[in-house]
Coordinates of C-alpha atoms and ligand atoms in Angstrom, one line a residue:
Chain A
M1404 CA 31.6 -100.3 16.6
I1405 CA 28.3 -100.3 18.6
V1406 CA 27.2 -103.7 19.8
F1407 CA 24.0 -104.4 21.7
D1408 CA 24.1 -107.8 23.3
R1409 CA 20.7 -109.0 24.6
V1410 CA 20.0 -105.6 26.1
T1411 CA 16.9 -105.4 28.3
F1412 CA 15.7 -102.1 29.7
G1413 CA 12.6 -100.7 31.4
Y1414 CA 11.4 -97.6 33.3
N1415 CA 10.2 -98.6 36.8
A1416 CA 9.4 -102.1 35.8
K1417 CA 7.6 -101.0 32.6
P1418 CA 9.5 -103.0 29.9
I1419 CA 10.8 -101.0 26.9
L1420 CA 13.6 -103.0 25.3
N1421 CA 13.6 -106.8 25.5
E1422 CA 16.8 -108.7 24.8
L1423 CA 17.7 -106.3 22.0
S1424 CA 20.7 -107.3 19.9
F1425 CA 22.3 -105.6 16.9
Q1426 CA 25.6 -104.5 15.7
V1427 CA 26.8 -101.3 13.9
D1428 CA 30.1 -100.9 12.1
P1429 CA 31.9 -97.5 11.9
G1430 CA 30.9 -95.4 9.0
E1431 CA 27.5 -97.1 8.6
K1432 CA 24.5 -95.0 7.7
I1433 CA 21.7 -96.5 9.6
A1434 CA 18.1 -95.6 10.4
I1435 CA 16.1 -97.0 13.3
L1436 CA 12.4 -97.0 12.5
G1437 CA 9.6 -97.7 14.9
G1438 CA 6.4 -96.3 16.2
S1439 CA 6.2 -93.7 19.0
G1440 CA 7.1 -95.1 22.4
E1441 CA 8.8 -98.2 21.0
G1442 CA 12.1 -97.1 22.7
K1443 CA 14.0 -95.4 19.9
T1444 CA 15.2 -92.5 22.0
T1445 CA 16.0 -95.0 24.7
I1446 CA 18.4 -96.8 22.4
L1447 CA 20.3 -93.5 21.8
K1448 CA 20.4 -92.7 25.5
L1449 CA 21.8 -96.2 26.2
I1450 CA 24.5 -95.8 23.5
V1451 CA 25.9 -92.6 25.2
G1452 CA 25.5 -94.0 28.7
L1453 CA 22.8 -91.6 29.9
I1454 CA 20.9 -94.6 31.2
R1455 CA 22.1 -98.2 31.9
P1456 CA 20.6 -101.4 30.8
D1457 CA 18.9 -103.7 33.3
S1458 CA 20.7 -106.6 31.8
G1459 CA 22.8 -107.4 28.8
R1460 CA 25.9 -105.6 27.5
I1461 CA 26.6 -102.6 25.3
L1462 CA 30.0 -102.5 23.7
I1463 CA 31.4 -99.4 22.1
E1464 CA 34.6 -100.1 20.1
G1465 CA 35.0 -103.3 22.0
E1466 CA 34.7 -101.7 25.4
D1467 CA 31.8 -102.7 27.7
I1468 CA 30.3 -99.4 28.9
T1469 CA 27.6 -101.0 31.1
H1470 CA 29.5 -100.5 34.4
K1471 CA 31.5 -97.4 33.6
T1472 CA 31.4 -94.4 36.0
E1473 CA 30.1 -91.0 34.8
E1474 CA 33.7 -89.8 34.4
E1475 CA 34.8 -92.8 32.3
L1476 CA 31.7 -92.4 30.2
N1477 CA 33.0 -89.0 29.1
D1478 CA 35.5 -90.7 26.8
V1479 CA 32.8 -92.8 25.3
R1480 CA 30.6 -89.8 24.8
R1481 CA 33.3 -88.0 22.9
K1482 CA 33.1 -90.7 20.1
F1483 CA 29.5 -89.6 19.4
S1484 CA 27.6 -86.5 18.7
I1485 CA 24.0 -86.6 19.7
V1486 CA 21.3 -84.3 18.4
F1487 CA 18.3 -84.7 20.7
Q1488 CA 14.7 -84.5 19.7
A1489 CA 13.8 -80.9 18.9
G1490 CA 17.5 -79.9 19.4
A1491 CA 17.7 -79.3 23.1
L1492 CA 19.5 -76.0 22.8
F1493 CA 20.1 -74.2 26.1
D1494 CA 17.3 -71.7 26.0
S1495 CA 18.9 -69.1 28.3
L1496 CA 21.8 -68.7 25.9
T1497 CA 22.0 -67.2 22.4
V1498 CA 22.7 -69.2 19.3
K1499 CA 26.4 -68.1 19.5
E1500 CA 26.7 -69.1 23.2
N1501 CA 25.0 -72.5 22.5
V1502 CA 27.5 -73.3 19.7
A1503 CA 30.4 -72.0 21.8
F1504 CA 29.3 -74.0 24.8
C1505 CA 31.9 -76.8 24.5
L1506 CA 34.6 -74.4 23.2
R1507 CA 34.3 -72.4 26.4
E1508 CA 34.1 -75.5 28.5
Y1509 CA 37.1 -77.3 27.1
T1510 CA 39.4 -75.0 25.2
K1511 CA 41.3 -71.8 26.1
M1512 CA 40.3 -70.0 22.9
T1513 CA 40.3 -66.2 22.8
E1514 CA 37.0 -64.4 22.2
D1515 CA 38.0 -63.8 18.5
E1516 CA 38.9 -67.4 17.9
I1517 CA 35.6 -68.5 19.4
D1518 CA 33.7 -66.1 17.3
A1519 CA 35.5 -67.3 14.1
K1520 CA 34.9 -71.0 15.0
V1521 CA 31.2 -70.4 15.8
R1522 CA 30.7 -68.6 12.5
E1523 CA 32.5 -71.4 10.6
L1524 CA 30.2 -74.0 12.2
L1525 CA 27.1 -71.9 11.6
R1526 CA 28.1 -71.5 7.9
L1527 CA 28.2 -75.2 7.7
V1528 CA 24.6 -75.4 8.6
D1529 CA 23.8 -72.3 6.7
L1530 CA 22.7 -70.2 9.6
E1531 CA 25.4 -67.6 10.1
P1532 CA 22.9 -64.7 10.1
A1533 CA 21.1 -66.2 13.2
I1534 CA 24.2 -65.9 15.4
H1535 CA 22.7 -63.4 17.8
L1536 CA 19.2 -64.8 18.1
M1537 CA 17.8 -66.7 21.1
P1538 CA 16.6 -70.3 20.6
A1539 CA 13.0 -69.2 21.2
E1540 CA 13.3 -67.0 18.0
L1541 CA 14.3 -69.9 15.8
S1542 CA 12.0 -72.1 13.8
G1543 CA 12.0 -75.9 14.3
G1544 CA 14.3 -76.6 11.4
M1545 CA 16.8 -73.8 12.5
H1546 CA 16.7 -75.2 16.0
R1547 CA 17.9 -78.7 14.7
R1548 CA 20.6 -77.1 12.5
V1549 CA 22.0 -75.1 15.4
A1550 CA 22.0 -78.2 17.5
I1551 CA 23.9 -80.0 14.8
A1552 CA 26.5 -77.2 14.6
R1553 CA 26.8 -77.2 18.4
S1554 CA 27.4 -80.9 18.6
L1555 CA 30.3 -80.6 16.1
A1556 CA 32.1 -77.9 18.0
V1557 CA 34.9 -79.6 19.9
H1558 CA 35.7 -82.9 18.5
K1559 CA 35.2 -84.8 15.3
P1560 CA 32.8 -87.7 16.4
I1561 CA 33.0 -91.1 14.8
M1562 CA 29.3 -91.4 14.6
M1563 CA 26.5 -88.9 14.7
L1564 CA 23.3 -89.8 16.5
Y1565 CA 20.1 -88.0 15.5
D1566 CA 16.9 -88.3 17.4
E1567 CA 13.9 -87.6 15.2
A1568 CA 15.9 -84.9 13.4
T1569 CA 13.0 -84.2 11.0
A1570 CA 9.9 -84.8 13.3
G1571 CA 7.5 -81.9 13.2
L1572 CA 9.1 -80.2 10.2
D1573 CA 7.5 -79.3 6.9
P1574 CA 8.7 -81.3 3.8
V1575 CA 11.1 -78.5 2.7
N1576 CA 12.8 -78.2 6.1
S1577 CA 12.9 -82.0 6.5
D1578 CA 14.6 -82.3 3.2
N1579 CA 17.1 -79.6 4.2
I1580 CA 18.0 -81.5 7.3
C1581 CA 18.3 -84.7 5.4
N1582 CA 20.7 -83.1 2.9
L1583 CA 22.7 -81.7 5.8
I1584 CA 23.0 -85.1 7.4
V1585 CA 24.1 -86.7 4.1
E1586 CA 26.6 -83.9 3.6
L1587 CA 28.1 -84.3 7.0
S1588 CA 28.5 -88.0 6.5
S1589 CA 30.7 -87.3 3.5
F1590 CA 33.3 -86.2 6.0
G1591 CA 33.6 -89.9 6.9
M1592 CA 31.4 -90.0 9.9
G1593 CA 28.7 -92.6 10.1
H1594 CA 25.3 -91.8 11.5
M1595 CA 22.4 -93.3 13.1
M1596 CA 19.0 -91.6 12.7
V1597 CA 16.0 -92.6 14.8
T1598 CA 12.8 -91.7 13.1
H1599 CA 9.2 -92.8 12.3
K1600 CA 9.3 -91.1 8.9
V1601 CA 10.3 -93.7 6.2
V1602 CA 10.7 -91.0 3.5
D1603 CA 13.5 -89.3 5.5
A1604 CA 15.1 -92.6 6.6
L1605 CA 15.4 -93.6 2.9
K1606 CA 17.1 -90.3 2.1
V1607 CA 19.8 -90.6 4.7
A1608 CA 20.4 -94.3 5.4
D1609 CA 21.3 -97.5 3.6
R1610 CA 20.6 -99.9 6.4
F1611 CA 17.3 -100.0 8.4
L1612 CA 16.3 -101.5 11.7
F1613 CA 12.7 -101.8 12.5
L1614 CA 11.9 -101.8 16.2
E1615 CA 8.8 -103.4 17.6
G1616 CA 7.9 -104.8 21.0
G1617 CA 11.4 -104.0 22.3
T1618 CA 13.3 -106.0 19.7
V1619 CA 14.5 -105.6 16.2
V1620 CA 12.0 -107.3 13.8
F1621 CA 13.7 -106.2 10.6
D1622 CA 17.4 -105.5 9.7
G1623 CA 18.3 -104.9 6.1
G1624 CA 18.7 -102.6 3.1
A1625 CA 16.2 -100.3 1.4
D1626 CA 15.0 -102.9 -1.2
E1627 CA 14.2 -105.5 1.5
L1628 CA 12.5 -102.9 3.6
L1629 CA 10.2 -101.9 0.8
A1630 CA 9.5 -105.5 -0.1
S1631 CA 9.0 -106.6 3.5
S1632 CA 5.7 -108.4 4.3
H1633 CA 5.7 -107.6 8.0
P1634 CA 2.3 -106.0 8.6
H1635 CA 3.6 -102.9 10.5
I1636 CA 6.5 -102.3 8.2
R1637 CA 4.0 -102.4 5.4
T1638 CA 1.9 -99.7 7.0
F1639 CA 5.0 -97.5 7.4
V1640 CA 6.1 -98.2 3.8
D1641 CA 2.7 -97.9 2.2
E1642 CA 2.7 -94.3 3.2
L1643 CA 5.1 -93.7 0.4
R1644 CA 2.8 -95.2 -2.2
Y1645 CA -0.4 -93.5 -0.9
Q1646 CA -2.7 -92.7 -3.8
P1647 CA -5.6 -90.4 -3.0
K1648 CA -9.0 -91.9 -4.0
V1649 CA -10.2 -89.5 -6.6
S1650 CA -14.0 -89.4 -6.8
G1651 CA -15.8 -88.9 -10.1
K1652 CA -14.3 -89.2 -13.6
R1653 CA -10.6 -89.6 -14.3
Chain B
M1107 CA 3.1 -94.3 49.2
Q1108 CA 5.4 -97.2 48.6
I1109 CA 8.4 -97.5 50.8
R1110 CA 11.1 -98.4 48.3
P1111 CA 10.7 -95.5 45.9
L1112 CA 10.4 -93.2 48.9
I1113 CA 13.7 -94.4 50.3
S1114 CA 15.5 -94.2 47.0
S1115 CA 14.2 -90.7 46.4
L1116 CA 15.3 -89.6 49.9
Q1117 CA 18.7 -91.0 49.0
D1118 CA 18.8 -89.1 45.7
F1119 CA 17.8 -85.9 47.5
Y1120 CA 20.5 -86.4 50.0
L1121 CA 23.1 -87.0 47.3
L1122 CA 22.0 -84.0 45.4
S1123 CA 22.1 -81.6 48.3
Y1124 CA 25.4 -83.0 49.5
H1125 CA 27.2 -82.9 46.1
G1126 CA 25.6 -79.6 45.3
F1127 CA 27.2 -78.2 48.4
L1128 CA 30.6 -79.8 47.8
G1129 CA 30.5 -78.3 44.4
I1130 CA 31.3 -74.9 46.0
F1131 CA 34.8 -76.2 46.9
R1132 CA 35.5 -78.3 43.7
R1133 CA 36.5 -77.1 40.3
P1134 CA 35.1 -76.0 37.9
F1135 CA 33.1 -73.3 39.7
Y1136 CA 30.6 -71.6 37.4
W1137 CA 31.0 -68.0 38.3
K1138 CA 28.8 -66.6 35.6
D1139 CA 25.9 -68.9 36.4
T1140 CA 26.3 -68.1 40.1
L1141 CA 26.2 -64.4 39.6
E1142 CA 23.2 -64.7 37.3
Q1143 CA 21.4 -66.7 39.9
M1144 CA 22.3 -64.2 42.6
D1145 CA 20.9 -61.4 40.5
Y1146 CA 17.7 -63.3 39.9
A1147 CA 17.2 -64.5 43.5
G1148 CA 18.5 -61.4 45.3
A1149 CA 18.1 -58.3 43.3
G1150 CA 14.9 -59.7 41.6
S1151 CA 13.3 -60.4 45.0
F1152 CA 14.1 -57.1 46.6
F1153 CA 10.9 -55.3 45.8
I1154 CA 8.4 -58.0 46.8
M1155 CA 10.4 -58.7 49.9
A1156 CA 10.4 -55.0 50.9
L1157 CA 6.6 -54.8 50.2
V1158 CA 5.7 -57.9 52.2
S1159 CA 8.0 -57.0 55.1
L1160 CA 6.6 -53.5 55.4
F1161 CA 3.0 -54.7 55.6
V1162 CA 3.8 -57.5 58.0
G1163 CA 5.6 -55.1 60.3
M1164 CA 2.7 -52.6 60.2
A1165 CA 0.1 -55.3 60.8
L1166 CA 2.0 -56.8 63.7
S1167 CA 2.4 -53.4 65.3
L1168 CA -1.2 -52.6 64.9
Q1169 CA -2.3 -55.9 66.4
L1170 CA 0.1 -55.7 69.4
A1171 CA -0.6 -52.1 70.1
A1172 CA -4.3 -52.8 70.6
E1173 CA -3.6 -55.7 72.8
L1174 CA -0.8 -54.0 74.8
A1175 CA -2.9 -50.9 75.3
V1176 CA -5.5 -52.9 77.2
L1177 CA -2.8 -54.1 79.5
G1178 CA -1.4 -50.7 79.8
L1179 CA 2.0 -51.8 78.4
K1180 CA 2.0 -49.8 75.2
M1181 CA 5.6 -48.7 75.8
Y1182 CA 6.7 -52.3 75.3
I1183 CA 5.6 -52.3 71.7
G1184 CA 9.2 -51.9 70.4
K1185 CA 10.5 -54.8 72.4
V1186 CA 7.7 -57.2 71.5
V1187 CA 7.7 -56.3 67.9
G1188 CA 11.5 -56.4 67.7
I1189 CA 11.8 -59.8 69.2
T1190 CA 9.0 -61.3 67.1
I1191 CA 10.3 -59.9 63.9
I1192 CA 14.0 -60.6 64.4
R1193 CA 13.7 -64.1 65.9
E1194 CA 10.7 -65.5 64.2
V1195 CA 8.5 -63.7 61.7
G1196 CA 11.2 -62.0 59.7
P1197 CA 13.2 -65.2 58.7
V1198 CA 10.0 -67.3 58.1
V1199 CA 8.2 -64.6 56.0
A1200 CA 11.4 -64.0 54.0
A1201 CA 11.8 -67.8 53.4
L1202 CA 8.2 -68.2 52.3
V1203 CA 8.4 -65.3 49.9
F1204 CA 11.7 -66.7 48.6
T1205 CA 10.1 -70.1 48.1
G1206 CA 7.2 -68.7 46.1
R1207 CA 9.4 -66.5 43.9
V1208 CA 12.7 -68.2 43.6
G1209 CA 12.2 -71.8 44.6
A1210 CA 9.3 -72.2 42.1
G1211 CA 11.5 -70.6 39.5
M1212 CA 14.3 -73.0 40.1
A1213 CA 12.1 -76.1 39.9
S1214 CA 10.3 -75.0 36.8
E1215 CA 13.6 -74.0 35.0
I1216 CA 15.4 -77.2 35.8
G1217 CA 12.2 -79.1 35.1
S1218 CA 11.9 -77.7 31.6
M1219 CA 15.6 -78.4 31.0
M1220 CA 14.8 -82.0 31.9
I1221 CA 11.9 -82.2 29.5
G1222 CA 13.8 -80.5 26.7
N1223 CA 16.8 -82.9 27.1
Q1224 CA 19.0 -80.0 28.0
V1225 CA 20.2 -81.7 31.1
D1226 CA 21.0 -84.8 29.0
S1227 CA 22.9 -82.5 26.6
L1228 CA 25.0 -81.2 29.6
R1229 CA 25.9 -84.7 30.5
V1230 CA 26.8 -85.6 27.0
F1231 CA 29.1 -82.6 26.8
G1232 CA 30.8 -83.9 30.0
V1233 CA 29.4 -81.2 32.3
D1234 CA 28.1 -82.3 35.7
P1235 CA 24.5 -81.0 36.0
I1236 CA 24.8 -80.8 39.8
K1237 CA 27.8 -78.4 39.6
K1238 CA 26.4 -76.5 36.7
L1239 CA 22.8 -76.1 37.9
V1240 CA 22.6 -76.9 41.6
T1241 CA 25.7 -75.4 43.1
P1242 CA 25.1 -71.9 41.6
R1243 CA 21.5 -71.9 42.9
L1244 CA 22.6 -73.2 46.3
V1245 CA 25.2 -70.5 46.6
A1246 CA 22.8 -67.8 45.4
S1247 CA 20.2 -68.9 48.1
L1248 CA 22.8 -69.2 50.9
V1249 CA 24.0 -65.6 50.2
M1250 CA 20.8 -63.9 49.2
L1251 CA 18.2 -65.2 51.6
P1252 CA 20.1 -64.1 54.7
A1253 CA 20.7 -60.7 53.0
L1254 CA 17.1 -60.4 52.1
T1255 CA 16.1 -61.4 55.6
I1256 CA 18.2 -58.7 57.2
M1257 CA 16.8 -56.1 54.9
G1258 CA 13.2 -57.4 55.4
D1259 CA 13.7 -57.2 59.2
A1260 CA 14.8 -53.6 58.9
I1261 CA 11.8 -52.7 56.7
S1262 CA 9.4 -54.5 59.1
L1263 CA 10.8 -52.6 62.0
I1264 CA 10.3 -49.3 60.1
G1265 CA 6.7 -50.3 59.3
A1266 CA 6.1 -51.2 62.9
W1267 CA 7.6 -47.9 64.0
Y1268 CA 5.4 -46.0 61.6
I1269 CA 2.2 -47.5 63.1
A1270 CA 3.6 -47.2 66.7
A1271 CA 4.5 -43.5 66.3
F1272 CA 1.7 -42.2 64.0
V1273 CA -1.3 -44.5 64.8
S1274 CA -0.7 -45.6 68.4
N1275 CA 0.9 -42.3 69.3
Q1276 CA 4.0 -43.7 70.9
S1277 CA 7.2 -41.9 71.3
S1278 CA 9.6 -42.7 68.5
Y1279 CA 12.5 -42.3 70.9
V1280 CA 11.2 -45.0 73.2
Y1281 CA 10.3 -47.3 70.3
W1282 CA 13.8 -47.2 68.8
S1283 CA 15.6 -47.4 72.1
T1284 CA 13.6 -50.6 73.0
V1285 CA 14.3 -52.0 69.6
R1286 CA 18.0 -51.3 70.0
G1287 CA 17.8 -53.1 73.4
V1288 CA 16.4 -56.1 71.6
L1289 CA 19.4 -56.3 69.2
D1290 CA 21.6 -58.3 71.5
F1291 CA 23.7 -61.2 70.5
Q1292 CA 21.2 -63.9 71.4
N1293 CA 18.4 -62.4 69.3
V1294 CA 20.5 -61.5 66.3
F1295 CA 22.2 -64.9 66.3
S1296 CA 18.8 -66.7 66.5
G1297 CA 17.6 -64.7 63.6
A1298 CA 20.7 -65.0 61.5
V1299 CA 21.1 -68.8 61.7
K1300 CA 17.7 -69.5 60.3
P1301 CA 17.9 -68.0 56.8
F1302 CA 21.0 -70.0 56.0
M1303 CA 19.2 -73.2 56.9
F1304 CA 16.1 -72.1 55.0
G1305 CA 18.1 -71.0 51.9
Y1306 CA 19.8 -74.4 51.8
L1307 CA 16.5 -76.2 52.1
I1308 CA 14.7 -74.2 49.5
A1309 CA 17.4 -74.5 46.9
S1310 CA 18.1 -78.2 47.3
I1311 CA 14.4 -79.1 47.5
S1312 CA 13.5 -77.0 44.5
C1313 CA 16.4 -78.3 42.4
Y1314 CA 15.7 -81.9 43.4
M1315 CA 12.0 -81.5 42.4
G1316 CA 13.1 -80.0 39.1
F1317 CA 15.3 -83.0 38.3
T1318 CA 12.4 -85.4 39.0
T1319 CA 10.3 -83.8 36.3
R1320 CA 8.9 -86.3 33.8
G1321 CA 6.6 -86.0 30.9
G1322 CA 5.4 -82.7 29.5
S1323 CA 3.7 -79.8 31.1
T1324 CA 1.6 -81.7 33.6
G1325 CA 4.9 -83.2 34.9
L1326 CA 6.2 -79.7 35.2
R1327 CA 3.1 -78.6 37.1
T1328 CA 3.5 -81.5 39.6
S1329 CA 7.2 -80.9 40.2
T1330 CA 6.8 -77.1 40.7
T1331 CA 3.9 -77.6 43.1
N1332 CA 5.9 -80.3 44.9
A1333 CA 8.9 -77.9 45.2
V1334 CA 6.8 -75.2 46.8
V1335 CA 4.8 -77.4 49.0
M1336 CA 7.8 -79.4 50.3
S1337 CA 9.8 -76.2 50.8
I1338 CA 7.0 -74.6 52.9
I1339 CA 6.5 -77.7 55.0
M1340 CA 10.2 -78.0 55.6
I1341 CA 10.6 -74.4 56.5
I1342 CA 7.9 -74.5 59.0
I1343 CA 9.0 -77.7 60.6
S1344 CA 12.7 -76.8 60.6
D1345 CA 11.8 -73.4 62.0
F1346 CA 10.3 -75.1 65.0
V1347 CA 13.2 -77.5 65.5
L1348 CA 15.7 -74.7 65.1
T1349 CA 13.9 -72.5 67.5
R1350 CA 13.9 -75.3 70.0
I1351 CA 17.6 -76.0 69.5
L1352 CA 18.6 -72.3 69.7
L1353 CA 16.6 -71.7 72.8
Y1354 CA 18.4 -74.6 74.4
V1355 CA 21.8 -73.6 73.1
L1356 CA 21.4 -70.0 74.2
G1357 CA 20.3 -71.1 77.7
Y1358 CA 16.7 -70.1 77.8
K1359 CA 14.3 -71.9 80.1
T1360 CA 11.2 -73.1 78.3
Ligands
LIG1852 N1 12.1 -90.9 32.1 C1 11.1 -91.8 31.8 N2 10.4 -92.3 32.8 C2 9.4 -93.2 32.6 N3 9.1 -93.6 31.4 C3 9.7 -93.1 30.3 C4 10.8 -92.2 30.5 N4 11.3 -91.8 29.2 C5 10.6 -92.6 28.4 N5 9.6 -93.3 29.0 C6 8.7 -94.3 28.3 O1 9.5 -95.2 27.6 C7 8.9 -95.5 26.4 C8 9.9 -95.4 25.3 O2 10.3 -94.1 25.2 P1 11.2 -93.5 24.0 O3 12.4 -94.3 23.9 O4 11.3 -92.1 24.2 O5 10.2 -93.8 22.7 P2 10.4 -93.3 21.3 O6 11.6 -92.4 21.2 O7 10.5 -94.5 20.4 O8 9.1 -92.5 21.0 C9 7.7 -94.6 26.2 O9 6.5 -95.3 26.4 C10 7.8 -93.6 27.3 O10 6.6 -93.2 27.8
LIG1853 MG1 11.7 -90.4 20.9

């Protein structure tokens, strides 16, 4: 469904992605791992056409999106739902207006219908009581969940894209978000989560890409990831098995 | 400064101000955002504009009264103050105040929307950020700065009158009748053209700078500062150019 064909990208001559190639099928549950600044967010932005590759092609359902205009890209963007790092809620609008944003933009629903739809979406992410709050009053985890509800408002996407959906959250909230992501995928949507937290990646995905130096250095399942001998992947994975050095008698 | 980035950013600026303006005539038009911006830019700036204008008018009157008294021309105070305020000082002071209060706000708001991926969200939802963010701010500035300028002019003239009548002991009647004499087509037209130009410049420069914001709070600092500095420079330069053009068009000999 998503094909990256030798994609190269850089900001002002600073290379980020280098001849990156991979392929994702519909319905896949995939996690892209990699250190900060390796270009994980950049990949998601390329998929929805917010930025264009310097060279190479990106195919979405067989269509080359590399040279599409902003208007043509709107059709591509409808196939995805992207939840940005930290949520990206419009901070001048209430939770309700955030979730209702696309409903107001694209449908002719009455006020009552909008209210009902917004409540339904917020129930899905377990946040109905927060409907009248402003984004600034929400915790990090609530922020992400409202963002997820908002991104589901108008259309059913084929694939959800999550940018660091659990970054900066405590383990309980991270776990909540992971459960929500898994729950949503039971509706038949695939998802791609970009993260540097292996624990959370293992919870939501069954295929893993490891990004380093602008290319994919690992592509495989959980067992292979855990058994990988690549030094950086080891560092990521060893976090899971960390044993505190206990001083004194045991 | 490198030439190529400079040219490409000039091109971006041109496209933004052009499409932002065209957005007024193309659907969808975001009424709610526009009204909110008008409220913020206009009603919100009323008090500070009144305060600044009042004191500028009083100071101007005080200065000129002293100077004119030496020449024995104190009865001309209304005429001189009137022309200065309506043609030159009023529009420029209003534009500078507007830059500091509204332009800085526009740049930092759009800038933090850039940093927080909110602008990306708009694009993903199929909403044109230029229409949604720039056009309402452009409209608000084009309507509100001229309105604030007229109001500011009036308050400056009242401030100047207060000083003329109660400090310099001039006749109020003479003051207001000379001021009324100054309110002819040429002067009013000169004063009325400027704020439209300034409003357009302030809104498009500030929005543009907001969109160039990259990387965290220092990026926001840079873009807000750039918005204010560039707006002030452009106001002062375009004021000179406009004055020159207007004097020529209105047939004055310089
Ligand atoms: N708008 C931008 N302009 C210039 N450089 C950028 C921009 N956005 C990101 N970068 C740089 O690109 C690199 C990759 O960014 P990103 O994809 O956000 O990394 P990640 O999400 O993996 O942490 C980083 O080094 C970052 O500094
Ligand atoms: Mg990132």
